[in-house]
């Protein structure tokens, strides 16, 4: 087991009982770091971390509660801020509520870090900040979010930039594209398409494609993503720190269906339904900035990554 460099050993992960958070906690513990999880378990589940019993500290709490999180932030050397309401649809249906979490939570974490004398923050942003973008979208491209969710992620990025210039608070904002891996709940209406397709394939019920199936997404394995987060815990980019986290490859839903059919070796019936309103057609990242900063890019090919999701569903 490699031990992380001395600095940034004690890490607070907000949203650590979530899909991405639980994989990150596992990765950081395996690296020999001390991990503290703050989560209100509104959608997170501690069962995801049952194999790590005793190897991390759990605090039940609301990330928006500045007084409540102050001590926990102060006690750590860095914060990976994942806690959010990640559903785009929920942000469209109830923007007032999701804003309080997705922006208010980031403000509380930034303020707690500032009051603690400065703590590094790694923030989970999203490709949603781009809205409809060209394939190969880069960090300096226009950011015109189409949902309150995307807007709150962009506003959070901007807040962290301002805390950097006003208070020298170090931060890195990572624009996650479509993250997949074991542990996404396929029964949640907000879960990713890969978990839903695998569930549909293995249950024999088949899959539903909203639209013509030619929409592209840039799927990134959650295992690669946790390695990227860990990298930024031990190195701080000098200038403006906003990075796409993706593979830089677009896959259509019909490609996904074909890969899954090959993987499970059975026909997978498809039902076509109208496209979701506001659905993004092309979502493929330019990952050259990430490659320059980290020295590598997420490499797990979809064919391999799908396998781990299929195995986890059995
Ligand atoms: P998730 O819903 O599995 O995890 C979110 C976690 O935050 C849950 O454990 C939930 O209980 C917790 N939480 C929610 N509100 C909270 C609050 N007020 N106080 C404390 N905890 C709270 O979602 P995920 O897919 O793991 O996403 C993690 C982060 O990554 C989110 O910020 C999301 O916006 C971002 N992201 C995810 C994807 C993806 O493809 N999954 C893509 C882009 C960005
Ligand atoms: C993802 C994130 C969202 C936000 C956004 C930013 C998830 C679940 N959502 O939304 O939080 O970050 O990216 O761009 O990770 N689809 C089907 N059939 C299904 C399910 C989905 O056809 O059963 C389609 C869907 O209409 C979309 C594509 O598959 O065209 C991907 O859907 P998704 O929900 O996995 O993710 P996305 O990109 O809409």
mmCIF file of C-alpha atoms and ligand atoms in Angstrom:
data_model
loop_
_atom_site.group_PDB
_atom_site.id
_atom_site.type_symbol
_atom_site.label_atom_id
_atom_site.label_comp_id
_atom_site.label_asym_id
_atom_site.label_seq_id
_atom_site.Cartn_x
_atom_site.Cartn_y
_atom_site.Cartn_z
ATOM 1 C CA UNK A 1 0.000 0.000 0.000
ATOM 2 C CA UNK A 2 1.515 3.315 -1.046
ATOM 3 C CA UNK A 3 1.406 6.008 1.598
ATOM 4 C CA UNK A 4 0.399 9.416 0.350
ATOM 5 C CA UNK A 5 2.940 12.210 0.833
ATOM 6 C CA UNK A 6 2.793 13.772 4.331
ATOM 7 C CA UNK A 7 0.732 16.745 3.237
ATOM 8 C CA UNK A 8 -3.072 16.499 3.015
ATOM 9 C CA UNK A 9 -3.405 13.305 4.978
ATOM 10 C CA UNK A 10 -6.715 14.063 6.695
ATOM 11 C CA UNK A 11 -9.484 14.549 4.146
ATOM 12 C CA UNK A 12 -13.128 15.527 4.575
ATOM 13 C CA UNK A 13 -15.416 14.067 1.884
ATOM 14 C CA UNK A 14 -18.841 15.714 1.836
ATOM 15 C CA UNK A 15 -21.371 13.405 0.195
ATOM 16 C CA UNK A 16 -19.063 10.495 1.006
ATOM 17 C CA UNK A 17 -21.975 8.027 1.325
ATOM 18 C CA UNK A 18 -23.002 8.661 -2.271
ATOM 19 C CA UNK A 19 -22.177 6.792 -5.469
ATOM 20 C CA UNK A 20 -18.951 8.671 -6.274
ATOM 21 C CA UNK A 21 -18.204 9.558 -2.655
ATOM 22 C CA UNK A 22 -18.159 5.954 -1.460
ATOM 23 C CA UNK A 23 -15.674 4.966 -4.176
ATOM 24 C CA UNK A 24 -13.517 7.964 -3.290
ATOM 25 C CA UNK A 25 -13.553 7.164 0.443
ATOM 26 C CA UNK A 26 -12.465 3.589 -0.351
ATOM 27 C CA UNK A 27 -9.650 4.858 -2.583
ATOM 28 C CA UNK A 28 -8.359 7.408 -0.056
ATOM 29 C CA UNK A 29 -8.430 4.872 2.793
ATOM 30 C CA UNK A 30 -6.484 2.439 0.596
ATOM 31 C CA UNK A 31 -3.917 5.207 0.050
ATOM 32 C CA UNK A 32 -3.399 5.390 3.795
ATOM 33 C CA UNK A 33 -5.142 8.714 4.337
ATOM 34 C CA UNK A 34 -7.435 9.537 7.252
ATOM 35 C CA UNK A 35 -10.953 10.134 5.938
ATOM 36 C CA UNK A 36 -13.911 11.942 7.483
ATOM 37 C CA UNK A 37 -17.319 11.674 5.785
ATOM 38 C CA UNK A 38 -20.046 14.298 6.150
ATOM 39 C CA UNK A 39 -23.370 13.204 4.705
ATOM 40 C CA UNK A 40 -27.039 13.774 5.583
ATOM 41 C CA UNK A 41 -27.937 10.376 4.036
ATOM 42 C CA UNK A 42 -30.699 12.064 2.036
ATOM 43 C CA UNK A 43 -29.763 9.771 -0.852
ATOM 44 C CA UNK A 44 -26.455 8.339 0.335
ATOM 45 C CA UNK A 45 -26.253 4.963 2.048
ATOM 46 C CA UNK A 46 -23.712 3.918 4.691
ATOM 47 C CA UNK A 47 -24.072 0.317 3.447
ATOM 48 C CA UNK A 48 -21.863 1.398 0.531
ATOM 49 C CA UNK A 49 -19.032 1.767 3.094
ATOM 50 C CA UNK A 50 -19.769 -1.280 5.264
ATOM 51 C CA UNK A 51 -16.470 -2.980 4.329
ATOM 52 C CA UNK A 52 -14.567 0.059 5.623
ATOM 53 C CA UNK A 53 -16.039 -0.066 9.143
ATOM 54 C CA UNK A 54 -13.738 1.658 11.586
ATOM 55 C CA UNK A 55 -11.410 2.967 8.883
ATOM 56 C CA UNK A 56 -13.141 6.299 8.417
ATOM 57 C CA UNK A 57 -15.055 8.724 10.645
ATOM 58 C CA UNK A 58 -18.690 9.480 9.846
ATOM 59 C CA UNK A 59 -20.519 12.716 10.702
ATOM 60 C CA UNK A 60 -24.242 12.881 9.947
ATOM 61 C CA UNK A 61 -24.992 16.452 8.996
ATOM 62 C CA UNK A 62 -26.224 18.962 6.472
ATOM 63 C CA UNK A 63 -23.487 20.583 4.420
ATOM 64 C CA UNK A 64 -25.491 23.835 4.471
ATOM 65 C CA UNK A 65 -25.170 24.107 8.247
ATOM 66 C CA UNK A 66 -22.111 26.370 8.550
ATOM 67 C CA UNK A 67 -21.928 26.182 12.348
ATOM 68 C CA UNK A 68 -22.410 22.422 12.213
ATOM 69 C CA UNK A 69 -19.603 21.779 9.706
ATOM 70 C CA UNK A 70 -17.085 24.366 10.994
ATOM 71 C CA UNK A 71 -15.396 22.017 13.425
ATOM 72 C CA UNK A 72 -15.227 19.121 10.962
ATOM 73 C CA UNK A 73 -13.662 21.297 8.256
ATOM 74 C CA UNK A 74 -11.176 22.781 10.715
ATOM 75 C CA UNK A 75 -10.135 19.294 11.797
ATOM 76 C CA UNK A 76 -9.197 18.267 8.229
ATOM 77 C CA UNK A 77 -6.456 19.378 5.831
ATOM 78 C CA UNK A 78 -8.590 19.392 2.669
ATOM 79 C CA UNK A 79 -12.211 19.012 1.614
ATOM 80 C CA UNK A 80 -13.534 17.081 -1.375
ATOM 81 C CA UNK A 81 -16.976 18.602 -1.786
ATOM 82 C CA UNK A 82 -19.323 16.121 -3.486
ATOM 83 C CA UNK A 83 -22.535 16.645 -1.479
ATOM 84 C CA UNK A 84 -25.290 17.831 -3.801
ATOM 85 C CA UNK A 85 -28.686 17.099 -5.299
ATOM 86 C CA UNK A 86 -27.327 15.746 -8.619
ATOM 87 C CA UNK A 87 -30.619 15.447 -10.456
ATOM 88 C CA UNK A 88 -31.017 17.911 -13.322
ATOM 89 C CA UNK A 89 -34.745 17.149 -13.365
ATOM 90 C CA UNK A 90 -35.142 17.961 -9.663
ATOM 91 C CA UNK A 91 -33.407 21.295 -10.228
ATOM 92 C CA UNK A 92 -35.907 22.097 -12.996
ATOM 93 C CA UNK A 93 -38.891 21.030 -10.869
ATOM 94 C CA UNK A 94 -37.746 22.716 -7.623
ATOM 95 C CA UNK A 95 -34.862 25.154 -8.265
ATOM 96 C CA UNK A 96 -35.281 26.960 -4.958
ATOM 97 C CA UNK A 97 -34.642 23.794 -2.930
ATOM 98 C CA UNK A 98 -31.805 22.446 -5.087
ATOM 99 C CA UNK A 99 -30.104 25.879 -5.128
ATOM 100 C CA UNK A 100 -29.903 25.872 -1.335
ATOM 101 C CA UNK A 101 -27.973 22.584 -1.480
ATOM 102 C CA UNK A 102 -25.975 22.914 -4.688
ATOM 103 C CA UNK A 103 -24.890 26.534 -4.224
ATOM 104 C CA UNK A 104 -25.594 27.081 -0.528
ATOM 105 C CA UNK A 105 -23.644 23.956 0.360
ATOM 106 C CA UNK A 106 -20.593 25.132 -1.569
ATOM 107 C CA UNK A 107 -20.801 28.563 0.074
ATOM 108 C CA UNK A 108 -20.930 26.967 3.534
ATOM 109 C CA UNK A 109 -17.929 24.737 2.773
ATOM 110 C CA UNK A 110 -15.926 27.660 1.346
ATOM 111 C CA UNK A 111 -16.783 29.871 4.316
ATOM 112 C CA UNK A 112 -15.901 27.121 6.806
ATOM 113 C CA UNK A 113 -12.566 26.630 5.009
ATOM 114 C CA UNK A 114 -11.883 30.369 5.123
ATOM 115 C CA UNK A 115 -12.789 30.666 8.825
ATOM 116 C CA UNK A 116 -10.522 27.711 9.563
ATOM 117 C CA UNK A 117 -7.608 29.743 8.206
ATOM 118 C CA UNK A 118 -7.765 28.184 4.732
ATOM 119 C CA UNK A 119 -8.354 24.594 3.629
ATOM 120 C CA UNK A 120 -7.959 23.275 0.075
ATOM 121 C CA UNK A 121 -11.252 22.464 -1.626
ATOM 122 C CA UNK A 122 -11.719 20.043 -4.509
ATOM 123 C CA UNK A 123 -15.177 20.650 -5.952
ATOM 124 C CA UNK A 124 -17.384 18.280 -7.967
ATOM 125 C CA UNK A 125 -18.610 20.392 -10.843
ATOM 126 C CA UNK A 126 -20.279 19.000 -13.954
ATOM 127 C CA UNK A 127 -20.349 19.056 -17.732
ATOM 128 C CA UNK A 128 -23.775 20.622 -17.173
ATOM 129 C CA UNK A 129 -22.059 24.034 -16.946
ATOM 130 C CA UNK A 130 -21.524 23.939 -20.738
ATOM 131 C CA UNK A 131 -25.148 23.412 -21.732
ATOM 132 C CA UNK A 132 -25.303 22.428 -25.412
ATOM 133 C CA UNK A 133 -21.708 22.392 -26.572
ATOM 134 C CA UNK A 134 -19.639 21.214 -29.519
ATOM 135 C CA UNK A 135 -18.011 17.793 -29.235
ATOM 136 C CA UNK A 136 -14.533 18.253 -27.750
ATOM 137 C CA UNK A 137 -15.640 21.067 -25.422
ATOM 138 C CA UNK A 138 -12.758 22.680 -23.522
ATOM 139 C CA UNK A 139 -12.641 24.546 -20.205
ATOM 140 C CA UNK A 140 -12.305 27.935 -21.890
ATOM 141 C CA UNK A 141 -15.372 27.402 -24.114
ATOM 142 C CA UNK A 142 -18.626 29.297 -23.470
ATOM 143 C CA UNK A 143 -20.512 28.131 -20.384
ATOM 144 C CA UNK A 144 -24.250 28.524 -20.939
ATOM 145 C CA UNK A 145 -25.979 26.101 -18.568
ATOM 146 C CA UNK A 146 -29.510 25.028 -19.522
ATOM 147 C CA UNK A 147 -30.656 23.984 -16.040
ATOM 148 C CA UNK A 148 -30.613 25.425 -12.527
ATOM 149 C CA UNK A 149 -28.369 22.459 -11.664
ATOM 150 C CA UNK A 150 -25.770 23.526 -14.229
ATOM 151 C CA UNK A 151 -26.086 27.151 -13.121
ATOM 152 C CA UNK A 152 -25.496 26.260 -9.451
ATOM 153 C CA UNK A 153 -22.426 24.251 -10.419
ATOM 154 C CA UNK A 154 -21.098 27.190 -12.457
ATOM 155 C CA UNK A 155 -21.888 29.647 -9.656
ATOM 156 C CA UNK A 156 -20.071 27.373 -7.202
ATOM 157 C CA UNK A 157 -17.000 27.324 -9.477
ATOM 158 C CA UNK A 158 -17.100 31.115 -9.650
ATOM 159 C CA UNK A 159 -17.473 31.388 -5.874
ATOM 160 C CA UNK A 160 -14.343 29.273 -5.370
ATOM 161 C CA UNK A 161 -12.463 31.413 -7.904
ATOM 162 C CA UNK A 162 -13.454 34.532 -5.945
ATOM 163 C CA UNK A 163 -12.446 32.916 -2.608
ATOM 164 C CA UNK A 164 -9.124 32.199 -4.254
ATOM 165 C CA UNK A 165 -8.521 35.802 -5.304
ATOM 166 C CA UNK A 166 -10.022 37.470 -2.212
ATOM 167 C CA UNK A 167 -8.846 35.087 0.514
ATOM 168 C CA UNK A 168 -6.149 32.957 -1.228
ATOM 169 C CA UNK A 169 -8.284 29.851 -0.645
ATOM 170 C CA UNK A 170 -6.816 27.060 -2.848
ATOM 171 C CA UNK A 171 -9.356 25.084 -4.876
ATOM 172 C CA UNK A 172 -9.739 22.850 -7.908
ATOM 173 C CA UNK A 173 -13.086 22.499 -9.703
ATOM 174 C CA UNK A 174 -13.487 19.244 -11.593
ATOM 175 C CA UNK A 175 -16.155 19.114 -14.311
ATOM 176 C CA UNK A 176 -17.236 15.494 -14.142
ATOM 177 C CA UNK A 177 -18.787 14.191 -17.367
ATOM 178 C CA UNK A 178 -20.915 11.026 -17.253
ATOM 179 C CA UNK A 179 -19.584 8.961 -14.369
ATOM 180 C CA UNK A 180 -20.430 5.272 -14.173
ATOM 181 C CA UNK A 181 -19.454 2.258 -12.113
ATOM 182 C CA UNK A 182 -20.721 -0.232 -9.528
ATOM 183 C CA UNK A 183 -23.040 1.182 -6.892
ATOM 184 C CA UNK A 184 -25.282 3.487 -8.905
ATOM 185 C CA UNK A 185 -28.846 2.651 -7.947
ATOM 186 C CA UNK A 186 -30.581 1.676 -11.227
ATOM 187 C CA UNK A 187 -33.978 2.033 -9.576
ATOM 188 C CA UNK A 188 -33.397 5.709 -8.860
ATOM 189 C CA UNK A 189 -35.053 7.761 -11.585
ATOM 190 C CA UNK A 190 -31.940 9.941 -11.554
ATOM 191 C CA UNK A 191 -29.376 7.205 -11.955
ATOM 192 C CA UNK A 192 -27.055 7.142 -14.965
ATOM 193 C CA UNK A 193 -28.035 5.507 -18.241
ATOM 194 C CA UNK A 194 -25.386 2.775 -17.923
ATOM 195 C CA UNK A 195 -26.788 1.480 -14.638
ATOM 196 C CA UNK A 196 -30.294 1.546 -16.157
ATOM 197 C CA UNK A 197 -29.219 -0.222 -19.346
ATOM 198 C CA UNK A 198 -27.385 -2.939 -17.430
ATOM 199 C CA UNK A 199 -30.413 -3.444 -15.182
ATOM 200 C CA UNK A 200 -32.719 -3.581 -18.215
ATOM 201 C CA UNK A 201 -30.429 -6.029 -20.000
ATOM 202 C CA UNK A 202 -29.934 -8.416 -17.075
ATOM 203 C CA UNK A 203 -33.584 -8.353 -16.003
ATOM 204 C CA UNK A 204 -34.677 -9.208 -19.528
ATOM 205 C CA UNK A 205 -37.018 -6.214 -19.531
ATOM 206 C CA UNK A 206 -34.860 -4.487 -22.143
ATOM 207 C CA UNK A 207 -33.960 -0.810 -22.329
ATOM 208 C CA UNK A 208 -35.723 2.442 -23.229
ATOM 209 C CA UNK A 209 -33.962 4.938 -25.480
ATOM 210 C CA UNK A 210 -35.220 8.527 -25.199
ATOM 211 C CA UNK A 211 -34.763 9.937 -28.706
ATOM 212 C CA UNK A 212 -32.952 8.337 -31.648
ATOM 213 C CA UNK A 213 -30.055 6.885 -29.630
ATOM 214 C CA UNK A 214 -27.441 8.903 -31.511
ATOM 215 C CA UNK A 215 -26.841 11.314 -28.634
ATOM 216 C CA UNK A 216 -23.248 11.055 -27.400
ATOM 217 C CA UNK A 217 -21.848 11.044 -23.879
ATOM 218 C CA UNK A 218 -18.302 10.901 -22.523
ATOM 219 C CA UNK A 219 -18.408 8.060 -20.003
ATOM 220 C CA UNK A 220 -15.748 8.065 -17.293
ATOM 221 C CA UNK A 221 -15.174 5.172 -14.912
ATOM 222 C CA UNK A 222 -15.629 6.130 -11.271
ATOM 223 C CA UNK A 223 -12.359 4.310 -10.523
ATOM 224 C CA UNK A 224 -10.436 6.607 -12.876
ATOM 225 C CA UNK A 225 -12.237 9.609 -11.462
ATOM 226 C CA UNK A 226 -11.194 8.845 -7.865
ATOM 227 C CA UNK A 227 -7.550 8.649 -9.010
ATOM 228 C CA UNK A 228 -7.876 12.116 -10.568
ATOM 229 C CA UNK A 229 -9.299 13.524 -7.316
ATOM 230 C CA UNK A 230 -6.501 11.927 -5.326
ATOM 231 C CA UNK A 231 -3.908 13.463 -7.647
ATOM 232 C CA UNK A 232 -5.210 16.959 -6.909
ATOM 233 C CA UNK A 233 -4.987 16.268 -3.182
ATOM 234 C CA UNK A 234 -1.254 16.090 -3.523
ATOM 235 C CA UNK A 235 -0.711 18.748 -6.148
ATOM 236 C CA UNK A 236 -2.156 22.219 -6.626
ATOM 237 C CA UNK A 237 -2.196 23.581 -10.183
ATOM 238 C CA UNK A 238 -0.655 27.053 -10.296
ATOM 239 C CA UNK A 239 -3.209 29.036 -12.270
ATOM 240 C CA UNK A 240 -6.976 28.844 -12.703
ATOM 241 C CA UNK A 241 -7.887 25.337 -11.641
ATOM 242 C CA UNK A 242 -10.908 24.071 -13.560
ATOM 243 C CA UNK A 243 -10.608 20.741 -15.404
ATOM 244 C CA UNK A 244 -12.821 18.479 -17.492
ATOM 245 C CA UNK A 245 -12.747 14.952 -16.097
ATOM 246 C CA UNK A 246 -13.683 12.518 -18.851
ATOM 247 C CA UNK A 247 -12.119 10.191 -21.406
ATOM 248 C CA UNK A 248 -12.391 12.554 -24.346
ATOM 249 C CA UNK A 249 -14.384 9.973 -26.309
ATOM 250 C CA UNK A 250 -18.048 10.139 -27.358
ATOM 251 C CA UNK A 251 -20.263 7.062 -27.317
ATOM 252 C CA UNK A 252 -23.827 6.979 -28.681
ATOM 253 C CA UNK A 253 -26.569 5.083 -26.888
ATOM 254 C CA UNK A 254 -26.786 2.692 -29.840
ATOM 255 C CA UNK A 255 -23.016 2.019 -29.402
ATOM 256 C CA UNK A 256 -23.688 1.421 -25.722
ATOM 257 C CA UNK A 257 -26.459 -1.033 -26.561
ATOM 258 C CA UNK A 258 -24.123 -2.891 -28.955
ATOM 259 C CA UNK A 259 -21.288 -3.094 -26.409
ATOM 260 C CA UNK A 260 -23.676 -4.351 -23.738
ATOM 261 C CA UNK A 261 -25.156 -6.946 -26.108
ATOM 262 C CA UNK A 262 -21.621 -8.210 -26.827
ATOM 263 C CA UNK A 263 -20.803 -8.258 -23.101
ATOM 264 C CA UNK A 264 -23.824 -10.224 -21.939
ATOM 265 C CA UNK A 265 -24.194 -12.277 -25.112
ATOM 266 C CA UNK A 266 -27.950 -11.873 -25.271
ATOM 267 C CA UNK A 267 -30.328 -9.815 -27.364
ATOM 268 C CA UNK A 268 -31.420 -6.675 -25.456
ATOM 269 C CA UNK A 269 -34.830 -5.390 -26.605
ATOM 270 C CA UNK A 270 -35.016 -1.627 -27.196
ATOM 271 C CA UNK A 271 -38.098 0.514 -26.733
ATOM 272 C CA UNK A 272 -37.864 4.009 -28.242
ATOM 273 C CA UNK A 273 -39.510 6.958 -26.488
ATOM 274 C CA UNK A 274 -39.502 10.718 -27.139
ATOM 275 C CA UNK A 275 -36.309 12.577 -26.254
ATOM 276 C CA UNK A 276 -36.185 14.201 -22.802
ATOM 277 C CA UNK A 277 -36.897 17.944 -23.000
ATOM 278 C CA UNK A 278 -33.648 19.931 -22.798
ATOM 279 C CA UNK A 279 -31.574 16.811 -23.429
ATOM 280 C CA UNK A 280 -28.028 17.517 -24.577
ATOM 281 C CA UNK A 281 -27.133 16.050 -27.992
ATOM 282 C CA UNK A 282 -23.331 16.029 -27.837
ATOM 283 C CA UNK A 283 -21.326 15.771 -24.637
ATOM 284 C CA UNK A 284 -17.677 14.949 -25.307
ATOM 285 C CA UNK A 285 -14.764 16.601 -23.496
ATOM 286 C CA UNK A 286 -11.424 17.982 -24.572
ATOM 287 C CA UNK A 287 -9.195 16.512 -21.846
ATOM 288 C CA UNK A 288 -5.867 18.035 -22.903
ATOM 289 C CA UNK A 289 -5.788 20.392 -19.887
ATOM 290 C CA UNK A 290 -6.313 17.434 -17.524
ATOM 291 C CA UNK A 291 -3.641 15.436 -19.317
ATOM 292 C CA UNK A 292 -1.173 18.338 -18.991
ATOM 293 C CA UNK A 293 -1.931 18.776 -15.265
ATOM 294 C CA UNK A 294 -2.084 15.126 -14.224
ATOM 295 C CA UNK A 295 0.123 13.460 -16.813
ATOM 296 C CA UNK A 296 -2.526 10.916 -17.854
ATOM 297 C CA UNK A 297 -6.230 10.759 -18.647
ATOM 298 C CA UNK A 298 -8.928 8.318 -17.546
ATOM 299 C CA UNK A 299 -8.087 5.205 -19.503
ATOM 300 C CA UNK A 300 -10.691 2.579 -18.594
ATOM 301 C CA UNK A 301 -12.339 1.649 -21.886
ATOM 302 C CA UNK A 302 -16.109 1.369 -21.839
ATOM 303 C CA UNK A 303 -15.937 -2.303 -22.819
ATOM 304 C CA UNK A 304 -13.956 -3.006 -19.621
ATOM 305 C CA UNK A 305 -15.870 -0.614 -17.375
ATOM 306 C CA UNK A 306 -19.217 -2.088 -18.417
ATOM 307 C CA UNK A 307 -17.965 -5.447 -17.166
ATOM 308 C CA UNK A 308 -17.563 -4.205 -13.602
ATOM 309 C CA UNK A 309 -21.112 -2.813 -13.629
ATOM 310 C CA UNK A 310 -22.519 -6.068 -15.016
ATOM 311 C CA UNK A 311 -20.650 -8.081 -12.372
ATOM 312 C CA UNK A 312 -21.873 -5.777 -9.596
ATOM 313 C CA UNK A 313 -25.485 -6.314 -10.708
ATOM 314 C CA UNK A 314 -25.308 -10.089 -10.182
HETATM 315 P P1 LIG B 1 -25.129 10.911 -5.076
HETATM 316 O O1 LIG B 1 -26.524 11.445 -4.985
HETATM 317 O O2 LIG B 1 -24.895 9.447 -5.091
HETATM 318 O O3 LIG B 1 -24.225 11.551 -3.881
HETATM 319 C C1 LIG B 1 -24.561 12.793 -3.300
HETATM 320 C C2 LIG B 1 -24.380 12.616 -1.791
HETATM 321 O O4 LIG B 1 -24.573 13.874 -1.166
HETATM 322 C C3 LIG B 1 -25.386 11.628 -1.182
HETATM 323 O O5 LIG B 1 -24.706 10.720 -0.351
HETATM 324 C C4 LIG B 1 -26.322 12.530 -0.374
HETATM 325 O O6 LIG B 1 -26.854 11.889 0.762
HETATM 326 C C5 LIG B 1 -25.388 13.679 -0.018
HETATM 327 N N1 LIG B 1 -26.107 14.947 0.233
HETATM 328 C C6 LIG B 1 -27.081 15.514 -0.524
HETATM 329 N N2 LIG B 1 -27.483 16.668 0.047
HETATM 330 C C7 LIG B 1 -26.747 16.833 1.189
HETATM 331 C C8 LIG B 1 -26.703 17.831 2.213
HETATM 332 N N3 LIG B 1 -27.512 18.894 2.188
HETATM 333 N N4 LIG B 1 -25.811 17.674 3.224
HETATM 334 C C9 LIG B 1 -24.992 16.590 3.274
HETATM 335 N N5 LIG B 1 -24.990 15.599 2.346
HETATM 336 C C10 LIG B 1 -25.868 15.743 1.321
HETATM 337 O O7 LIG B 1 -24.494 11.590 -6.375
HETATM 338 P P2 LIG B 1 -23.117 11.281 -7.140
HETATM 339 O O8 LIG B 1 -23.466 10.792 -8.483
HETATM 340 O O9 LIG B 1 -22.200 10.490 -6.259
HETATM 341 O O10 LIG B 1 -22.536 12.781 -7.313
HETATM 342 C C11 LIG B 1 -21.539 13.275 -6.444
HETATM 343 C C12 LIG B 1 -21.182 14.673 -6.939
HETATM 344 O O11 LIG B 1 -20.699 14.607 -8.293
HETATM 345 C C13 LIG B 1 -22.375 15.627 -6.965
HETATM 346 O O12 LIG B 1 -21.902 16.925 -6.603
HETATM 347 C C14 LIG B 1 -22.804 15.623 -8.429
HETATM 348 O O13 LIG B 1 -23.453 16.841 -8.793
HETATM 349 C C15 LIG B 1 -21.462 15.491 -9.111
HETATM 350 N N6 LIG B 1 -21.561 14.935 -10.484
HETATM 351 C C16 LIG B 1 -21.944 13.633 -10.668
HETATM 352 C C17 LIG B 1 -22.016 13.133 -11.987
HETATM 353 C C18 LIG B 1 -22.402 11.692 -12.250
HETATM 354 O O14 LIG B 1 -22.344 11.297 -13.424
HETATM 355 N N7 LIG B 1 -22.760 10.894 -11.250
HETATM 356 C C19 LIG B 1 -21.730 13.968 -13.073
HETATM 357 C C20 LIG B 1 -21.356 15.273 -12.816
HETATM 358 C C21 LIG B 1 -21.255 15.748 -11.524
HETATM 359 C C1 LIG B 2 -25.762 13.701 -16.651
HETATM 360 C C2 LIG B 2 -25.946 13.725 -15.142
HETATM 361 C C3 LIG B 2 -26.477 15.049 -14.709
HETATM 362 C C4 LIG B 2 -25.651 16.184 -15.246
HETATM 363 C C5 LIG B 2 -25.495 16.028 -16.753
HETATM 364 C C6 LIG B 2 -24.525 17.071 -17.257
HETATM 365 C C7 LIG B 2 -26.492 11.505 -14.396
HETATM 366 C C8 LIG B 2 -27.570 10.555 -14.002
HETATM 367 N N1 LIG B 2 -26.913 12.709 -14.790
HETATM 368 O O1 LIG B 2 -27.033 13.834 -17.276
HETATM 369 O O2 LIG B 2 -26.416 15.081 -13.252
HETATM 370 O O3 LIG B 2 -24.379 16.131 -14.614
HETATM 371 O O4 LIG B 2 -24.967 14.758 -17.080
HETATM 372 O O5 LIG B 2 -24.489 17.022 -18.646
HETATM 373 O O6 LIG B 2 -25.316 11.198 -14.352
HETATM 374 N N2 LIG B 2 -31.276 7.862 -21.457
HETATM 375 C C9 LIG B 2 -32.034 6.940 -22.181
HETATM 376 N N3 LIG B 2 -32.633 5.913 -21.498
HETATM 377 C C10 LIG B 2 -32.512 5.778 -20.133
HETATM 378 C C11 LIG B 2 -31.743 6.738 -19.421
HETATM 379 C C12 LIG B 2 -31.134 7.775 -20.112
HETATM 380 O O7 LIG B 2 -32.166 7.044 -23.408
HETATM 381 O O8 LIG B 2 -33.075 4.819 -19.579
HETATM 382 C C13 LIG B 2 -30.590 8.921 -22.210
HETATM 383 C C14 LIG B 2 -30.851 10.333 -21.716
HETATM 384 O O9 LIG B 2 -32.009 10.870 -22.350
HETATM 385 C C15 LIG B 2 -29.578 11.046 -22.162
HETATM 386 C C16 LIG B 2 -28.496 9.965 -22.023
HETATM 387 O O10 LIG B 2 -29.184 8.715 -22.025
HETATM 388 O O11 LIG B 2 -29.691 11.413 -23.517
HETATM 389 C C17 LIG B 2 -27.699 10.082 -20.729
HETATM 390 O O12 LIG B 2 -28.641 10.199 -19.668
HETATM 391 P P1 LIG B 2 -28.144 10.238 -18.121
HETATM 392 O O13 LIG B 2 -29.368 10.442 -17.293
HETATM 393 O O14 LIG B 2 -27.272 9.072 -17.820
HETATM 394 O O15 LIG B 2 -27.180 11.487 -18.000
HETATM 395 P P2 LIG B 2 -27.290 12.963 -18.617
HETATM 396 O O16 LIG B 2 -26.138 13.095 -19.539
HETATM 397 O O17 LIG B 2 -28.640 13.242 -19.115
#
